[in-house]
mmCIF file of C-alpha atoms in Angstrom:
data_model
loop_
_atom_site.group_PDB
_atom_site.id
_atom_site.type_symbol
_atom_site.label_atom_id
_atom_site.label_comp_id
_atom_site.label_asym_id
_atom_site.label_seq_id
_atom_site.Cartn_x
_atom_site.Cartn_y
_atom_site.Cartn_z
ATOM 1 C CA UNK R 26 29.756 50.067 21.913
ATOM 2 C CA UNK R 27 32.270 52.890 22.159
ATOM 3 C CA UNK R 28 33.355 54.502 25.362
ATOM 4 C CA UNK R 29 31.676 57.764 24.233
ATOM 5 C CA UNK R 30 28.406 55.974 23.562
ATOM 6 C CA UNK R 31 28.575 54.197 26.944
ATOM 7 C CA UNK R 32 29.353 57.356 28.774
ATOM 8 C CA UNK R 33 26.462 59.155 26.994
ATOM 9 C CA UNK R 34 24.065 56.335 27.785
ATOM 10 C CA UNK R 35 25.090 56.306 31.303
ATOM 11 C CA UNK R 36 25.133 60.028 32.160
ATOM 12 C CA UNK R 37 22.550 61.703 29.853
ATOM 13 C CA UNK R 38 19.452 60.194 31.653
ATOM 14 C CA UNK R 39 20.718 61.650 35.032
ATOM 15 C CA UNK R 40 20.818 65.026 33.596
ATOM 16 C CA UNK R 41 17.428 64.845 31.963
ATOM 17 C CA UNK R 42 16.010 63.500 35.101
ATOM 18 C CA UNK R 43 17.167 66.510 37.011
ATOM 19 C CA UNK R 44 15.755 68.859 34.416
ATOM 20 C CA UNK R 45 12.386 67.140 34.204
ATOM 21 C CA UNK R 46 11.896 66.940 38.064
ATOM 22 C CA UNK R 47 13.015 70.589 38.615
ATOM 23 C CA UNK R 48 10.694 71.879 35.863
ATOM 24 C CA UNK R 49 7.758 69.778 37.085
ATOM 25 C CA UNK R 50 8.159 70.656 40.673
ATOM 26 C CA UNK R 51 8.954 74.369 40.277
ATOM 27 C CA UNK R 52 6.607 75.452 37.560
ATOM 28 C CA UNK R 53 3.046 76.319 38.783
ATOM 29 C CA UNK R 54 1.307 76.600 35.252
ATOM 30 C CA UNK R 55 0.703 73.168 33.814
ATOM 31 C CA UNK R 56 0.731 74.295 30.239
ATOM 32 C CA UNK R 57 3.914 76.460 30.668
ATOM 33 C CA UNK R 58 5.605 73.194 32.212
ATOM 34 C CA UNK R 59 4.234 71.180 29.269
ATOM 35 C CA UNK R 60 5.896 73.512 26.897
ATOM 36 C CA UNK R 61 9.276 73.605 28.669
ATOM 37 C CA UNK R 62 9.253 69.954 28.868
ATOM 38 C CA UNK R 63 8.451 69.490 25.228
ATOM 39 C CA UNK R 64 11.693 71.124 24.328
ATOM 40 C CA UNK R 65 13.655 69.311 27.050
ATOM 41 C CA UNK R 66 12.317 66.025 25.760
ATOM 42 C CA UNK R 67 13.137 66.909 22.069
ATOM 43 C CA UNK R 68 16.529 65.238 22.625
ATOM 44 C CA UNK R 69 19.862 66.286 21.202
ATOM 45 C CA UNK R 70 23.411 65.295 21.946
ATOM 46 C CA UNK R 71 23.558 66.904 25.273
ATOM 47 C CA UNK R 72 27.194 67.877 24.348
ATOM 48 C CA UNK R 73 27.487 70.748 26.776
ATOM 49 C CA UNK R 74 26.290 68.981 29.997
ATOM 50 C CA UNK R 75 28.159 65.864 29.058
ATOM 51 C CA UNK R 76 31.400 67.843 28.584
ATOM 52 C CA UNK R 77 30.848 69.210 32.034
ATOM 53 C CA UNK R 78 30.434 65.708 33.607
ATOM 54 C CA UNK R 79 33.312 64.296 31.539
ATOM 55 C CA UNK R 80 35.685 67.084 32.830
ATOM 56 C CA UNK R 81 34.783 66.252 36.361
ATOM 57 C CA UNK R 82 35.367 62.462 35.571
ATOM 58 C CA UNK R 83 38.607 63.217 33.928
ATOM 59 C CA UNK R 84 39.947 64.440 37.393
ATOM 60 C CA UNK R 85 38.796 61.281 39.063
ATOM 61 C CA UNK R 86 36.205 63.088 41.118
ATOM 62 C CA UNK R 87 32.843 61.821 42.060
ATOM 63 C CA UNK R 88 29.954 62.684 39.771
ATOM 64 C CA UNK R 89 27.242 63.499 42.306
ATOM 65 C CA UNK R 90 23.993 65.327 42.346
ATOM 66 C CA UNK R 91 25.522 68.853 42.371
ATOM 67 C CA UNK R 92 27.407 68.000 39.210
ATOM 68 C CA UNK R 93 24.265 66.781 37.505
ATOM 69 C CA UNK R 94 22.453 69.928 38.793
ATOM 70 C CA UNK R 95 25.180 72.269 37.162
ATOM 71 C CA UNK R 96 24.998 70.212 34.052
ATOM 72 C CA UNK R 97 21.251 70.426 33.841
ATOM 73 C CA UNK R 98 21.302 74.177 34.462
ATOM 74 C CA UNK R 99 23.587 74.486 31.519
ATOM 75 C CA UNK R 100 21.446 72.365 29.228
ATOM 76 C CA UNK R 101 18.353 74.245 30.274
ATOM 77 C CA UNK R 102 20.031 77.540 29.049
ATOM 78 C CA UNK R 103 20.974 75.856 25.920
ATOM 79 C CA UNK R 104 17.372 74.652 25.417
ATOM 80 C CA UNK R 105 15.872 78.068 26.080
ATOM 81 C CA UNK R 106 18.248 79.550 23.395
ATOM 82 C CA UNK R 107 16.974 76.941 20.808
ATOM 83 C CA UNK R 108 13.350 77.855 21.591
ATOM 84 C CA UNK R 109 13.970 81.491 21.022
ATOM 85 C CA UNK R 110 16.229 80.931 17.964
ATOM 86 C CA UNK R 111 13.488 79.081 16.281
ATOM 87 C CA UNK R 112 10.924 81.937 16.671
ATOM 88 C CA UNK R 113 9.782 83.767 13.526
ATOM 89 C CA UNK R 114 11.495 86.895 14.620
ATOM 90 C CA UNK R 115 14.853 84.977 14.738
ATOM 91 C CA UNK R 116 15.527 82.052 12.454
ATOM 92 C CA UNK R 117 11.859 81.331 11.790
ATOM 93 C CA UNK R 118 12.350 77.456 11.757
ATOM 94 C CA UNK R 119 9.304 75.111 11.977
ATOM 95 C CA UNK R 120 11.342 71.949 12.638
ATOM 96 C CA UNK R 121 13.972 71.002 15.037
ATOM 97 C CA UNK R 122 15.413 67.485 15.246
ATOM 98 C CA UNK R 123 12.542 66.247 13.039
ATOM 99 C CA UNK R 124 9.764 67.576 15.363
ATOM 100 C CA UNK R 125 7.675 70.846 15.118
ATOM 101 C CA UNK R 126 9.396 73.626 17.073
ATOM 102 C CA UNK R 127 8.022 74.896 20.305
ATOM 103 C CA UNK R 128 6.144 77.972 18.899
ATOM 104 C CA UNK R 129 4.508 75.800 16.251
ATOM 105 C CA UNK R 130 3.055 73.541 18.912
ATOM 106 C CA UNK R 131 2.342 76.077 21.716
ATOM 107 C CA UNK R 132 2.251 79.447 19.927
ATOM 108 C CA UNK R 133 4.751 82.158 19.952
ATOM 109 C CA UNK R 134 3.703 83.794 23.325
ATOM 110 C CA UNK R 135 3.991 80.561 25.309
ATOM 111 C CA UNK R 136 7.219 79.489 23.456
ATOM 112 C CA UNK R 137 8.849 82.918 24.558
ATOM 113 C CA UNK R 138 7.657 82.295 28.165
ATOM 114 C CA UNK R 139 8.833 78.720 28.125
ATOM 115 C CA UNK R 140 12.360 79.960 27.105
ATOM 116 C CA UNK R 141 12.175 82.620 29.727
ATOM 117 C CA UNK R 142 11.197 79.997 32.283
ATOM 118 C CA UNK R 143 14.063 77.677 31.334
ATOM 119 C CA UNK R 144 16.501 80.564 31.584
ATOM 120 C CA UNK R 145 15.410 81.619 35.073
ATOM 121 C CA UNK R 146 14.943 78.126 36.248
ATOM 122 C CA UNK R 147 18.556 77.278 35.311
ATOM 123 C CA UNK R 148 19.905 79.890 37.693
ATOM 124 C CA UNK R 149 17.404 78.884 40.426
ATOM 125 C CA UNK R 150 18.621 75.255 40.094
ATOM 126 C CA UNK R 151 22.257 76.091 40.256
ATOM 127 C CA UNK R 152 21.614 78.473 43.203
ATOM 128 C CA UNK R 153 19.823 75.767 45.188
ATOM 129 C CA UNK R 154 22.555 73.068 44.504
ATOM 130 C CA UNK R 155 24.621 71.771 47.412
ATOM 131 C CA UNK R 156 27.865 73.394 46.388
ATOM 132 C CA UNK R 157 30.356 75.364 48.529
ATOM 133 C CA UNK R 158 29.403 79.071 48.589
ATOM 134 C CA UNK R 159 32.484 80.439 46.826
ATOM 135 C CA UNK R 160 32.375 77.884 44.114
ATOM 136 C CA UNK R 161 28.661 78.481 43.624
ATOM 137 C CA UNK R 162 28.964 82.199 43.214
ATOM 138 C CA UNK R 163 31.854 81.672 40.762
ATOM 139 C CA UNK R 164 29.741 79.124 38.744
ATOM 140 C CA UNK R 165 26.890 81.615 38.711
ATOM 141 C CA UNK R 166 28.997 84.461 37.701
ATOM 142 C CA UNK R 167 30.576 82.375 34.878
ATOM 143 C CA UNK R 168 27.299 80.969 33.698
ATOM 144 C CA UNK R 169 25.666 84.461 33.526
ATOM 145 C CA UNK R 170 28.607 85.844 31.560
ATOM 146 C CA UNK R 171 28.656 82.891 29.155
ATOM 147 C CA UNK R 172 24.930 83.016 28.488
ATOM 148 C CA UNK R 173 24.517 86.767 28.558
ATOM 149 C CA UNK R 174 25.456 89.889 26.907
ATOM 150 C CA UNK R 175 29.179 89.163 26.668
ATOM 151 C CA UNK R 176 28.574 85.662 25.472
ATOM 152 C CA UNK R 177 25.770 83.774 23.860
ATOM 153 C CA UNK R 178 23.178 86.594 23.648
ATOM 154 C CA UNK R 179 25.883 88.923 22.174
ATOM 155 C CA UNK R 180 26.810 86.307 19.637
ATOM 156 C CA UNK R 181 23.129 85.945 18.579
ATOM 157 C CA UNK R 182 22.799 89.719 18.161
ATOM 158 C CA UNK R 183 25.978 89.862 16.103
ATOM 159 C CA UNK R 184 24.640 86.887 13.928
ATOM 160 C CA UNK R 185 21.429 88.697 13.303
ATOM 161 C CA UNK R 186 23.101 91.943 12.289
ATOM 162 C CA UNK R 187 25.518 90.091 10.097
ATOM 163 C CA UNK R 188 22.826 88.512 8.081
ATOM 164 C CA UNK R 189 23.072 89.211 4.244
ATOM 165 C CA UNK R 190 26.530 90.545 4.816
ATOM 166 C CA UNK R 191 29.940 89.123 3.941
ATOM 167 C CA UNK R 192 31.933 88.687 7.135
ATOM 168 C CA UNK R 193 35.651 88.378 7.498
ATOM 169 C CA UNK R 194 36.999 85.046 8.935
ATOM 170 C CA UNK R 195 37.944 86.963 12.082
ATOM 171 C CA UNK R 196 34.383 88.436 12.398
ATOM 172 C CA UNK R 197 32.800 85.045 11.732
ATOM 173 C CA UNK R 198 35.066 83.383 14.423
ATOM 174 C CA UNK R 199 34.147 86.120 16.964
ATOM 175 C CA UNK R 200 30.342 85.474 16.294
ATOM 176 C CA UNK R 201 30.750 81.659 16.802
ATOM 177 C CA UNK R 202 32.983 82.043 19.800
ATOM 178 C CA UNK R 203 30.229 83.875 21.676
ATOM 179 C CA UNK R 204 27.128 82.327 20.121
ATOM 180 C CA UNK R 205 28.254 78.598 20.438
ATOM 181 C CA UNK R 206 31.666 78.538 22.119
ATOM 182 C CA UNK R 207 30.803 80.353 25.355
ATOM 183 C CA UNK R 208 28.580 77.655 26.765
ATOM 184 C CA UNK R 209 31.129 75.047 25.743
ATOM 185 C CA UNK R 210 33.731 77.012 27.530
ATOM 186 C CA UNK R 211 31.501 77.185 30.679
ATOM 187 C CA UNK R 212 30.955 73.469 30.524
ATOM 188 C CA UNK R 213 34.725 72.679 30.666
ATOM 189 C CA UNK R 214 35.677 75.339 33.097
ATOM 190 C CA UNK R 215 32.774 74.556 35.528
ATOM 191 C CA UNK R 216 33.707 70.937 35.439
ATOM 192 C CA UNK R 217 37.175 72.102 36.669
ATOM 193 C CA UNK R 218 35.595 74.134 39.382
ATOM 194 C CA UNK R 219 33.458 71.213 40.651
ATOM 195 C CA UNK R 220 36.601 69.040 40.536
ATOM 196 C CA UNK R 221 38.450 71.481 42.891
ATOM 197 C CA UNK R 222 41.124 72.416 40.431
ATOM 198 C CA UNK R 223 43.619 75.231 40.891
ATOM 199 C CA UNK R 224 43.325 78.634 39.101
ATOM 200 C CA UNK R 225 46.144 77.696 36.853
ATOM 201 C CA UNK R 226 44.369 74.483 35.656
ATOM 202 C CA UNK R 227 41.160 76.429 35.305
ATOM 203 C CA UNK R 228 42.950 78.943 33.033
ATOM 204 C CA UNK R 229 44.309 75.974 30.984
ATOM 205 C CA UNK R 230 40.903 74.419 30.747
ATOM 206 C CA UNK R 231 39.596 77.738 29.517
ATOM 207 C CA UNK R 232 41.984 77.908 26.716
ATOM 208 C CA UNK R 233 41.391 74.305 25.861
ATOM 209 C CA UNK R 234 37.621 74.847 25.772
ATOM 210 C CA UNK R 235 37.780 77.930 23.454
ATOM 211 C CA UNK R 236 39.467 75.618 20.856
ATOM 212 C CA UNK R 237 36.696 72.894 21.364
ATOM 213 C CA UNK R 238 34.063 75.526 20.828
ATOM 214 C CA UNK R 239 35.536 76.622 17.456
ATOM 215 C CA UNK R 240 36.181 73.066 16.382
ATOM 216 C CA UNK R 241 32.506 72.290 17.209
ATOM 217 C CA UNK R 242 31.278 75.074 15.114
ATOM 218 C CA UNK R 243 33.417 74.071 12.147
#
């Protein structure tokens, strides 16, 4: 078994446990919770949250509950984006990872609400984590920027507008840097924040993560 496989097998269950417990405890509508959990349980490589955890571990810092909570919040945002991407108004996909997509199982309306629920729950989870106030504010700011109208959402908007058009390499890289790269960038930088790294190190992690995001998309 490779070190990567061992690391994934050790860490991914902790991240999923945090997501499942939080959604179950904090969602008052059973059908909505079921829809949210359906996409959480759909699997995936958990690349983004595992990158966050791996960054903390790389600095020989303890991987404690707040680290898992931040990683889980990140994965919840990624999961919400997949639910919405699969909708007929977006990519109109009926299958994801070999299973029917959320809207196929639960209907478009509930799928939209499940995505909305995961997005807002992610910030609620991170805001409740036992993290020093200044770091928590920084993480919330960084995550909202990476997931929002300067990051992933902007990338999706550009991707939609670029359909049936021939984009230049620079334009294509800009789309992917926001749509895919921003959450990867957050994962690495957040790991540095949680590992108490200096501003200089955080800037270097930021540059490193931007290259990872582009390589991942390629």
